[in-house]
mmCIF file of C-alpha atoms and ligand atoms in Angstrom:
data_model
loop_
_atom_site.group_PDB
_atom_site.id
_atom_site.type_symbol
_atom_site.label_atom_id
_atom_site.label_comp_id
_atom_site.label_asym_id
_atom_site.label_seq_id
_atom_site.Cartn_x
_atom_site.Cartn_y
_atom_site.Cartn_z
ATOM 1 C CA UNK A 1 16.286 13.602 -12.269
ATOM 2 C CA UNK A 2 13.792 15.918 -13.332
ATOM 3 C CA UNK A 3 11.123 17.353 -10.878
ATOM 4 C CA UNK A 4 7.834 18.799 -12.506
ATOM 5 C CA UNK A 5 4.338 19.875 -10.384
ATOM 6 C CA UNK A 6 2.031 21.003 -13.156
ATOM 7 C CA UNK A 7 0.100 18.379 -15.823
ATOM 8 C CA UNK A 8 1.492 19.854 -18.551
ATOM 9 C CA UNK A 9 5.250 19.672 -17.580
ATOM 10 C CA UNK A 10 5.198 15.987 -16.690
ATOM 11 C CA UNK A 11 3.315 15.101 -19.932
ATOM 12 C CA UNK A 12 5.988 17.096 -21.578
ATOM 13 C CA UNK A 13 8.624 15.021 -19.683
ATOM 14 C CA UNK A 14 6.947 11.315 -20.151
ATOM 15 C CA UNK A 15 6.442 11.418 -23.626
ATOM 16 C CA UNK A 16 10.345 11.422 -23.829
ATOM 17 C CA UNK A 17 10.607 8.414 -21.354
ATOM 18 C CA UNK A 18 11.945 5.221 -22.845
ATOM 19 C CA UNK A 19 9.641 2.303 -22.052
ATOM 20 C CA UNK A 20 8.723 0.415 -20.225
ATOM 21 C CA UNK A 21 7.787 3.292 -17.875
ATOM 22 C CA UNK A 22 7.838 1.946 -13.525
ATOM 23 C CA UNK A 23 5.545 3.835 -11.445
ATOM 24 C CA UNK A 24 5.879 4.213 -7.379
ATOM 25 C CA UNK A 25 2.995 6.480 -6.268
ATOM 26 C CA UNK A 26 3.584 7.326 -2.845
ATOM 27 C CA UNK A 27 2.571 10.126 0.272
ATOM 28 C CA UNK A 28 6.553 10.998 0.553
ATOM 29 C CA UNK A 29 8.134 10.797 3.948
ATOM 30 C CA UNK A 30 10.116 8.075 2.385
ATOM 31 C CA UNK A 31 11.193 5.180 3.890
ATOM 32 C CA UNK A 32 12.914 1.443 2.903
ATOM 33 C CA UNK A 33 9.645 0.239 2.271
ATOM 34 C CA UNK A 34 9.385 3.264 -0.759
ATOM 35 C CA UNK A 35 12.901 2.731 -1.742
ATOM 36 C CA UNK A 36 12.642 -1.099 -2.236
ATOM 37 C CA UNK A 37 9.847 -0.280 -4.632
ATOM 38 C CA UNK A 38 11.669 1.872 -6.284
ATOM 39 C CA UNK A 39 14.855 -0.461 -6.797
ATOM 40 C CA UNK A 40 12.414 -3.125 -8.282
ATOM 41 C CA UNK A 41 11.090 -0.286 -10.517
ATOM 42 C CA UNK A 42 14.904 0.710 -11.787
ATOM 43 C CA UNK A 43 15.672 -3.274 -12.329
ATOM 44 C CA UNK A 44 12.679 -4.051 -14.406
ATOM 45 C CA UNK A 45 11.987 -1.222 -16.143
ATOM 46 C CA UNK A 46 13.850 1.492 -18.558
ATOM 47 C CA UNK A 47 12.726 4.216 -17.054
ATOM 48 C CA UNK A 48 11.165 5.155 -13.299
ATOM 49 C CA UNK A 49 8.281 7.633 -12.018
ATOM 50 C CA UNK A 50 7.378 8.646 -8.785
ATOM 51 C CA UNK A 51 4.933 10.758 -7.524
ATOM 52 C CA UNK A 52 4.550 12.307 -4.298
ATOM 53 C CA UNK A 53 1.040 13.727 -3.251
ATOM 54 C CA UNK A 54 -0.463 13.421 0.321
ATOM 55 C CA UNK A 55 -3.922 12.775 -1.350
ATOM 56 C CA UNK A 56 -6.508 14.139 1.147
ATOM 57 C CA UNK A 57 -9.687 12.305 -0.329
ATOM 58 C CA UNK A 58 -8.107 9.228 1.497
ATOM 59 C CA UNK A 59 -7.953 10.823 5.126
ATOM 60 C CA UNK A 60 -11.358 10.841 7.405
ATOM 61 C CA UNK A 61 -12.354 13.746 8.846
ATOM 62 C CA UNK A 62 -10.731 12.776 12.301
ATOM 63 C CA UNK A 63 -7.581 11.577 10.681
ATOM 64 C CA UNK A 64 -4.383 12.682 10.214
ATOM 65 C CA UNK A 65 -4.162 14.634 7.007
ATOM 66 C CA UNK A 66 -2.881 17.589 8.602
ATOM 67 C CA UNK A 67 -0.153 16.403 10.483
ATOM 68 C CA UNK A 68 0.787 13.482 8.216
ATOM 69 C CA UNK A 69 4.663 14.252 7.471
ATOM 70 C CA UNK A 70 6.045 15.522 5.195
ATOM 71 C CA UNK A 71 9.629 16.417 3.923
ATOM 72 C CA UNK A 72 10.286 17.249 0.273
ATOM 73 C CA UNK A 73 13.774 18.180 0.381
ATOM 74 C CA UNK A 74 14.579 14.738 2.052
ATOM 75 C CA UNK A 75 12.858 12.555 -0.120
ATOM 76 C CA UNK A 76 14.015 14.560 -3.443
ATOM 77 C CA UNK A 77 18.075 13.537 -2.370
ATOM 78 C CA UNK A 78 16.794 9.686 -1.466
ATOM 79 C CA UNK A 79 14.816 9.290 -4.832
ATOM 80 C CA UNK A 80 18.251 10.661 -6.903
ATOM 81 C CA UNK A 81 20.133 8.574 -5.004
ATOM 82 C CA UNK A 82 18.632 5.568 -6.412
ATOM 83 C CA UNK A 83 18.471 7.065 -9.993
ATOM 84 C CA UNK A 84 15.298 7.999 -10.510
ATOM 85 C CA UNK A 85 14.073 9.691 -13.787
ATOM 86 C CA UNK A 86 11.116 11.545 -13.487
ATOM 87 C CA UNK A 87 9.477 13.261 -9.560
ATOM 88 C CA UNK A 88 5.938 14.669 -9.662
ATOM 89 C CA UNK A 89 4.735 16.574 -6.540
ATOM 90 C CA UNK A 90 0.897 17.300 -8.423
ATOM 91 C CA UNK A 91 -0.855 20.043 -6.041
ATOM 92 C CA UNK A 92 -4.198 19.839 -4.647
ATOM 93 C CA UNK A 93 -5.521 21.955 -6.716
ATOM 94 C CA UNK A 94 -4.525 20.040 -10.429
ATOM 95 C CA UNK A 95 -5.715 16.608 -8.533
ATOM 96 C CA UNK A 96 -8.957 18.377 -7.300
ATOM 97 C CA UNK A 97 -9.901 21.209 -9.432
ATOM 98 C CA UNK A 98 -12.846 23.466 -7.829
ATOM 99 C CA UNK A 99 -16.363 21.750 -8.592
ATOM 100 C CA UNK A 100 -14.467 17.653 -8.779
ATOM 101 C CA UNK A 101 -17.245 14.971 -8.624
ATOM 102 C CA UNK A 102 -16.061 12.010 -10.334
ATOM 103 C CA UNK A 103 -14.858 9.181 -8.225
ATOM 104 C CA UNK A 104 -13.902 5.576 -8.988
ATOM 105 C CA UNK A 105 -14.983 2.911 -6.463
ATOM 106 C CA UNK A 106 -14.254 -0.510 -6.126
ATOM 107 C CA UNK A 107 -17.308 -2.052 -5.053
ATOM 108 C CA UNK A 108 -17.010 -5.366 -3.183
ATOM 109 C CA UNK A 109 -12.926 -5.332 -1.862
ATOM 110 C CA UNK A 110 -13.342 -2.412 -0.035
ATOM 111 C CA UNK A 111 -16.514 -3.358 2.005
ATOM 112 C CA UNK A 112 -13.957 -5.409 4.214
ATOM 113 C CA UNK A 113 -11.133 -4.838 6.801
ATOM 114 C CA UNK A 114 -9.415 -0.909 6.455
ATOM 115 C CA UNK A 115 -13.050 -0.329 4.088
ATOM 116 C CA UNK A 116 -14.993 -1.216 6.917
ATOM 117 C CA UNK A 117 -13.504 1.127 9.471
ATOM 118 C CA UNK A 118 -11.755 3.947 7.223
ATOM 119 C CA UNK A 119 -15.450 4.834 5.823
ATOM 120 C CA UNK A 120 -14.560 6.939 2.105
ATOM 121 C CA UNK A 121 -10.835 5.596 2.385
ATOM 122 C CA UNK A 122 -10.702 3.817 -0.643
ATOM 123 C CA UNK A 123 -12.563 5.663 -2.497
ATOM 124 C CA UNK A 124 -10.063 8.669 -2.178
ATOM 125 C CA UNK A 125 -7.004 5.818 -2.838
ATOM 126 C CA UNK A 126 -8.914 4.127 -6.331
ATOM 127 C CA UNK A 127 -9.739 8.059 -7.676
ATOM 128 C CA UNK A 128 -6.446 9.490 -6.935
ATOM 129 C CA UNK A 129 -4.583 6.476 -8.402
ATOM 130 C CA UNK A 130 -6.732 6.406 -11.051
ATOM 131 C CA UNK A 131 -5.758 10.207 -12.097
ATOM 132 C CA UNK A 132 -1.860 9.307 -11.380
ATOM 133 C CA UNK A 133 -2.092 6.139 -13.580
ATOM 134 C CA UNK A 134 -4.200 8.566 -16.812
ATOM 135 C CA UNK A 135 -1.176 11.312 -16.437
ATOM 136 C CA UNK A 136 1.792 9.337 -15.940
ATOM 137 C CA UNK A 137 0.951 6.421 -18.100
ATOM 138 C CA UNK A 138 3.201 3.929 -16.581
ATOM 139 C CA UNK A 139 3.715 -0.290 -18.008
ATOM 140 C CA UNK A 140 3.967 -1.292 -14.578
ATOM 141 C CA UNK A 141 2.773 0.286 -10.801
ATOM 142 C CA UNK A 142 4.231 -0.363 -7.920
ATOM 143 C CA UNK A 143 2.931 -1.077 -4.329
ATOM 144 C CA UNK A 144 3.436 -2.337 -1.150
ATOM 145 C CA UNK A 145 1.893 -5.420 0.506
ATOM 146 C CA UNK A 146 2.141 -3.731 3.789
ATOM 147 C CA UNK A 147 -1.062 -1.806 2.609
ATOM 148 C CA UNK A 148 -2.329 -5.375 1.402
ATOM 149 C CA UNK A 149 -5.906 -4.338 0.752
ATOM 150 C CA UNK A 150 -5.180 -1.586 -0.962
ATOM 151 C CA UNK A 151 -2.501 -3.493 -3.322
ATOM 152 C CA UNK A 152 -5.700 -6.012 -4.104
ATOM 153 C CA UNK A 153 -7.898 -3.283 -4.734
ATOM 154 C CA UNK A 154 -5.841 -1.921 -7.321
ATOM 155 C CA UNK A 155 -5.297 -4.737 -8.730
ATOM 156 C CA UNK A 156 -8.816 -5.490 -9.178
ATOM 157 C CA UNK A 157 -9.764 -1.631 -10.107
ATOM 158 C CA UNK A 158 -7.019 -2.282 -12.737
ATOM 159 C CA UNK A 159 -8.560 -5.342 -13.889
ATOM 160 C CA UNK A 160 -11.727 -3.855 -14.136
ATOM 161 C CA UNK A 161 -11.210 -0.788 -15.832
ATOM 162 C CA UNK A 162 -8.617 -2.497 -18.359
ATOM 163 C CA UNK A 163 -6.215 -0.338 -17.993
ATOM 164 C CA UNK A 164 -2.718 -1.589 -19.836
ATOM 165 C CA UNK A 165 -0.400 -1.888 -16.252
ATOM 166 C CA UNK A 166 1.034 -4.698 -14.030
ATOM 167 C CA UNK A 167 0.231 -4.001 -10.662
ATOM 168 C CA UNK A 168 3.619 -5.110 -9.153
ATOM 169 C CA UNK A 169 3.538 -5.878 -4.910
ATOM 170 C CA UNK A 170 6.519 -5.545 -3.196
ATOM 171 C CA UNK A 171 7.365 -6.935 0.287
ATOM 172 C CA UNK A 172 6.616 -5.442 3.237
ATOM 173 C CA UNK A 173 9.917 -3.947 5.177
ATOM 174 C CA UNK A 174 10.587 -3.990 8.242
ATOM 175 C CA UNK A 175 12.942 -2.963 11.307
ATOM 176 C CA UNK A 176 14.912 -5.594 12.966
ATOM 177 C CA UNK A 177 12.628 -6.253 15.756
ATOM 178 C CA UNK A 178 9.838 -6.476 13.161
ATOM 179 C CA UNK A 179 7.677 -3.443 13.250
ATOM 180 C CA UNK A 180 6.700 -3.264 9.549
ATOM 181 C CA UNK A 181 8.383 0.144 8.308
ATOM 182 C CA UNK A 182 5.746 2.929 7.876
ATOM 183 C CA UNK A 183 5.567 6.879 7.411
ATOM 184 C CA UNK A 184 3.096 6.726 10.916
ATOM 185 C CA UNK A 185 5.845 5.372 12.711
ATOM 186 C CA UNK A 186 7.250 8.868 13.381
ATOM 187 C CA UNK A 187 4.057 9.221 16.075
ATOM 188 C CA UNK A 188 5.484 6.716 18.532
ATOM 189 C CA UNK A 189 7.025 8.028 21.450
ATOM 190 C CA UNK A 190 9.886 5.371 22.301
ATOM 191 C CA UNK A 191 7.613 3.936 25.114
ATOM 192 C CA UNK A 192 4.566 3.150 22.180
ATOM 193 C CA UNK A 193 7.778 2.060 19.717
ATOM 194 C CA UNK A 194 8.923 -0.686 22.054
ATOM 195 C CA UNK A 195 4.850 -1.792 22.342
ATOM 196 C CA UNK A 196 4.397 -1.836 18.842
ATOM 197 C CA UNK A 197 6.798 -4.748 17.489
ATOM 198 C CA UNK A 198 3.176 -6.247 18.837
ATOM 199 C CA UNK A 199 1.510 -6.887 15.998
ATOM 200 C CA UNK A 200 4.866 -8.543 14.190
ATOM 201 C CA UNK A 201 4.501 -10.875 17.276
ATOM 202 C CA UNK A 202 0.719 -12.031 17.253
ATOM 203 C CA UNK A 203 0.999 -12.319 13.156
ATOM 204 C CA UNK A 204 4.539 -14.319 13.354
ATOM 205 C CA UNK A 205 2.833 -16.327 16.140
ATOM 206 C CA UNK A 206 -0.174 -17.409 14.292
ATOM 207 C CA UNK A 207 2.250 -17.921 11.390
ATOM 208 C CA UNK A 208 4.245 -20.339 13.055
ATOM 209 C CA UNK A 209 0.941 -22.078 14.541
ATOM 210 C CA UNK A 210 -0.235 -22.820 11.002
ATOM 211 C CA UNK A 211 3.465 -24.105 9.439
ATOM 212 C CA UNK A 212 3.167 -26.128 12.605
ATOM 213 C CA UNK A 213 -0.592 -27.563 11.105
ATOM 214 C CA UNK A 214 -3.236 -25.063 12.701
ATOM 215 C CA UNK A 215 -5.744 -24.704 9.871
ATOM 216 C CA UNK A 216 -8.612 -23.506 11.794
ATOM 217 C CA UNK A 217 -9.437 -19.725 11.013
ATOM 218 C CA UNK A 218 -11.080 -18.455 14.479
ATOM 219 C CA UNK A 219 -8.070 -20.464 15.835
ATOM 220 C CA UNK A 220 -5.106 -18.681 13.753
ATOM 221 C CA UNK A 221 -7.574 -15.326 15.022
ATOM 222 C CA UNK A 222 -7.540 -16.137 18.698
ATOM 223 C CA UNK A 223 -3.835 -16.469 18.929
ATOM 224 C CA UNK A 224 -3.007 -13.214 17.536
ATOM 225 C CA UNK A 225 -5.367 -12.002 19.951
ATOM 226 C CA UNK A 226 -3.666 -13.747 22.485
ATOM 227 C CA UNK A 227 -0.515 -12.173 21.698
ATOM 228 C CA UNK A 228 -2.099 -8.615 21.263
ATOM 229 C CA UNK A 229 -3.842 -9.171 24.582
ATOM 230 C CA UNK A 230 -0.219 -9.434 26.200
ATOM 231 C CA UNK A 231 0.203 -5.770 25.790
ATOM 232 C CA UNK A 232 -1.270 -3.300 27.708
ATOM 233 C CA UNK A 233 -0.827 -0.109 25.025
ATOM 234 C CA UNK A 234 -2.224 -1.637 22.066
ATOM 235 C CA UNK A 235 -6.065 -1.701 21.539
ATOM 236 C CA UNK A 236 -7.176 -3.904 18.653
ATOM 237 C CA UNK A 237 -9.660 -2.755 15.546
ATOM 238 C CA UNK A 238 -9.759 -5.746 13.540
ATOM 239 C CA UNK A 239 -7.957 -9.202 13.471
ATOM 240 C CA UNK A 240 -8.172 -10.934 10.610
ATOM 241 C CA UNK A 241 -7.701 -14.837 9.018
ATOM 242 C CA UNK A 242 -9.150 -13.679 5.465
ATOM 243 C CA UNK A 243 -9.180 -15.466 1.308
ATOM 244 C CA UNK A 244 -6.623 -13.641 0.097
ATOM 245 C CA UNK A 245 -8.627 -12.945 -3.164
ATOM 246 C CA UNK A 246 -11.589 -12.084 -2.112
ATOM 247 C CA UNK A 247 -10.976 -10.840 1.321
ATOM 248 C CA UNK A 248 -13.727 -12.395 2.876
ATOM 249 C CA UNK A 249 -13.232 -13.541 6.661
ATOM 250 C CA UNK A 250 -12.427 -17.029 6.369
ATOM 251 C CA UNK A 251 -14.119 -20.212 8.950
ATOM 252 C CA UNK A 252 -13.206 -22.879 9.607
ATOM 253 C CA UNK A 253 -10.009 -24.832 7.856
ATOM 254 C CA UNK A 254 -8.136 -22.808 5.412
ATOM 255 C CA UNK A 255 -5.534 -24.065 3.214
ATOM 256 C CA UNK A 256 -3.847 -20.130 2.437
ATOM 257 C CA UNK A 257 -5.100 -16.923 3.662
ATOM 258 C CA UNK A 258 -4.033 -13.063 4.606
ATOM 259 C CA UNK A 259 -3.339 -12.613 8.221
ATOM 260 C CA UNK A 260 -3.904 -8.991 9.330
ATOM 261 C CA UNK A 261 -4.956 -6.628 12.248
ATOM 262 C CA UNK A 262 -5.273 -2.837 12.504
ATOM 263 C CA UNK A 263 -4.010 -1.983 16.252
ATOM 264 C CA UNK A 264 -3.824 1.439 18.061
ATOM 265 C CA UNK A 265 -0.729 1.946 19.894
ATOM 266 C CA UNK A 266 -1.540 4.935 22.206
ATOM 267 C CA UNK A 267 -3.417 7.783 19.692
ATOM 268 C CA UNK A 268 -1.301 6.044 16.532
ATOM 269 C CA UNK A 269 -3.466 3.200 14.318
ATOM 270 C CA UNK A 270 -0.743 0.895 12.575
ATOM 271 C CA UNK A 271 -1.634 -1.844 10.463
ATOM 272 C CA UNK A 272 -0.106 -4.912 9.057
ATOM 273 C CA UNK A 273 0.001 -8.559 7.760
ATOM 274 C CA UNK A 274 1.234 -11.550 6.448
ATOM 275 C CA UNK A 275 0.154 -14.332 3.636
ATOM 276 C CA UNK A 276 0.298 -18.358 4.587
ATOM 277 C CA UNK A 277 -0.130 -21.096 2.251
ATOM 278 C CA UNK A 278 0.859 -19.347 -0.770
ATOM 279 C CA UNK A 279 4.440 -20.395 -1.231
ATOM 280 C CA UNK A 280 5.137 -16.497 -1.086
ATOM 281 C CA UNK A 281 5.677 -13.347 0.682
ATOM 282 C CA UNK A 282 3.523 -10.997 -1.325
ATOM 283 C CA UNK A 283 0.273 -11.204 -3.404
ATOM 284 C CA UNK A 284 1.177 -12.333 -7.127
ATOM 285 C CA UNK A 285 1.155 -9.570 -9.541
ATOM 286 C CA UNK A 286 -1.617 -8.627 -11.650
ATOM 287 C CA UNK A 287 -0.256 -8.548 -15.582
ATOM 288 C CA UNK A 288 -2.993 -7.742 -18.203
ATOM 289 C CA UNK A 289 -3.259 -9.197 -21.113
ATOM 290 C CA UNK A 290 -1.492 -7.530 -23.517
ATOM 291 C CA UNK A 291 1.741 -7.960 -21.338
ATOM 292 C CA UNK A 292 1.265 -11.599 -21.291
ATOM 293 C CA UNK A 293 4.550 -13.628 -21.918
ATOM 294 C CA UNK A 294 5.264 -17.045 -21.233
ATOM 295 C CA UNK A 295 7.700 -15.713 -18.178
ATOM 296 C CA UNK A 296 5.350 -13.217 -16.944
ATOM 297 C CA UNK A 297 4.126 -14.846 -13.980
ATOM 298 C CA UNK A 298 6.550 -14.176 -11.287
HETATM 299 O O1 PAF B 301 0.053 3.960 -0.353
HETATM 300 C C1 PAF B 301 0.065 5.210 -0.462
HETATM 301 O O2 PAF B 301 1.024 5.902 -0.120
HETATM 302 C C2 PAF B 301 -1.166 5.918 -1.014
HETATM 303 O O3 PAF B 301 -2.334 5.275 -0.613
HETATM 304 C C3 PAF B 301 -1.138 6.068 -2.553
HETATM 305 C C4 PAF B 301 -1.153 4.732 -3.253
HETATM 306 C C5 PAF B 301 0.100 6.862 -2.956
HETATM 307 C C6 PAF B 301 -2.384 6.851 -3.020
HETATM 308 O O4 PAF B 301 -2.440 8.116 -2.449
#
């Protein structure tokens, strides 16, 4: 495994990758969630890239960038564990020279949901992915539907832009008492742990409501925050019943949509979700068109 920081030593190292090239951008503090990306990355493709960069265009100014965690060492023994070829750890500095002012937005998806109450969030995630996707010049990306807007706003950025890469989304994983696994997780105290299987319980309640026939969107809503009501540490952001394509708030019946909240559990904001009516866990990739095959819709 070979582990390069500046521009020119990874576009050194990738031109000698055999393709198709996998890409798993992450924020490091690795977890299952990472590593299950990263196992989908080794099956499908010949070789495997992964980035670590706590990008701090995506952070508000009252956020965590400071403290988010970090542990380089660590995550350097999991990613050769699972035989990956090629580590970049860009710095600040070669991802935001002095005097940067070019962004990439996505418009529309972001206006919703995380966009509405992580002003400037998105922005920071579409830019920085943007400049991993132009260096590391992957056939296929890699991300998590735990983050399920920003998997769709890739996707559509990716779309949009025509750039040549499958945006690949991988289930969300979770501990066995359901708390979807995240990097934030490390700021619960055990207390704020226990509380925080929560939101697994309001979403897996308003699941079962609608394989049971609920269709009614403010319905499928109220009984998550029924649920999320229930406990006395979590206060609730945003609760969602939303088109999973367009991530508009949805009234009314619905025949499939994205279920998802954003909850804070003492001082710590965790998010997460869940699809019904799509036959399927996760959102379906995005291929473009030059990757089309007749088995390339998964
Ligand atoms: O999901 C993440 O860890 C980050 O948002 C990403 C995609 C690596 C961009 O910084």
């Amino acid at each position: 495994m070979r582990v390069v920081t500046t521009l020119p030593e990874l576009r050194r190292v990738r031109r000698g990758l055999p393709e198709p090239v996998g890409f798993v951008p992450t924020m490091g503090y690795l977890h299952q969630g990472h590593l299950s990306l990263v196992r989908m990355a080794r099956r499908e493709c010949a070789s495997v890239v992964v980035s670590i960069f706590v990008n701090p265009t995506q952070f508000g100014p009252n956020e965590d960038y400071t403290q988010y965690p970090r542990d380089l060492p660590r995550d350097l023994a999991l990613l050769e564990k699972e035989g990956v070829d090629l580590v970049w750890t860009p710095t600040p500095e070669v991802m935001y020279p002095q005097g940067f002012q070019t962004w990439v937005t996505v418009e529309k998806l972001t206006q919703v949901l995380e966009g509405a109450h992580r002003p400037g969030h998105f922005r920071g995630v579409t830019t920085v992915v943007t400049k991993l996707f132009n260096a590391v010049q992957p056939q296929r990306a890699y991300f998590g539907q735990k983050d399920a807007q920003q998997a769709r706003v890739i996707q559509q950025m990716t779309r949009d832009l025509n750039l040549p890469i499958a945006i690949i989304v991988g289930p969300t994983v979770r501990e066995p008492d359901g708390l979807a696994l995240s990097s934030r997780n490390t700021y619960l105290n055990p207390q704020e742990r226990r509380a925080a299987t929560v939101l697994y319980r309001a979403l897996s309640a308003a699941r079962r409501a609608f394989e049971q026939g609920e269709r009614d969107a403010e319905t499928l809503r109220r009984i998550m925050l029924e649920v999320l009501a229930q406990e006395s540490l979590a206060r609730v952001q945003y609760v969602s019943c939303a088109d999973p394509e367009t991530l508009e708030e949805l009234h009314g019946p619905v025949e499939k949509a994205l279920l998802s909240m954003a909850v804070f559990i003492g001082k710590t904001r965790l998010i997460d979700n869940m699809l019904v009516g799509m036959g399927r866990e996760t959102f379906p990739p995005y291929i473009p068109e030059e990757q089309w095959t007749v088995d390339s819709e998964q």
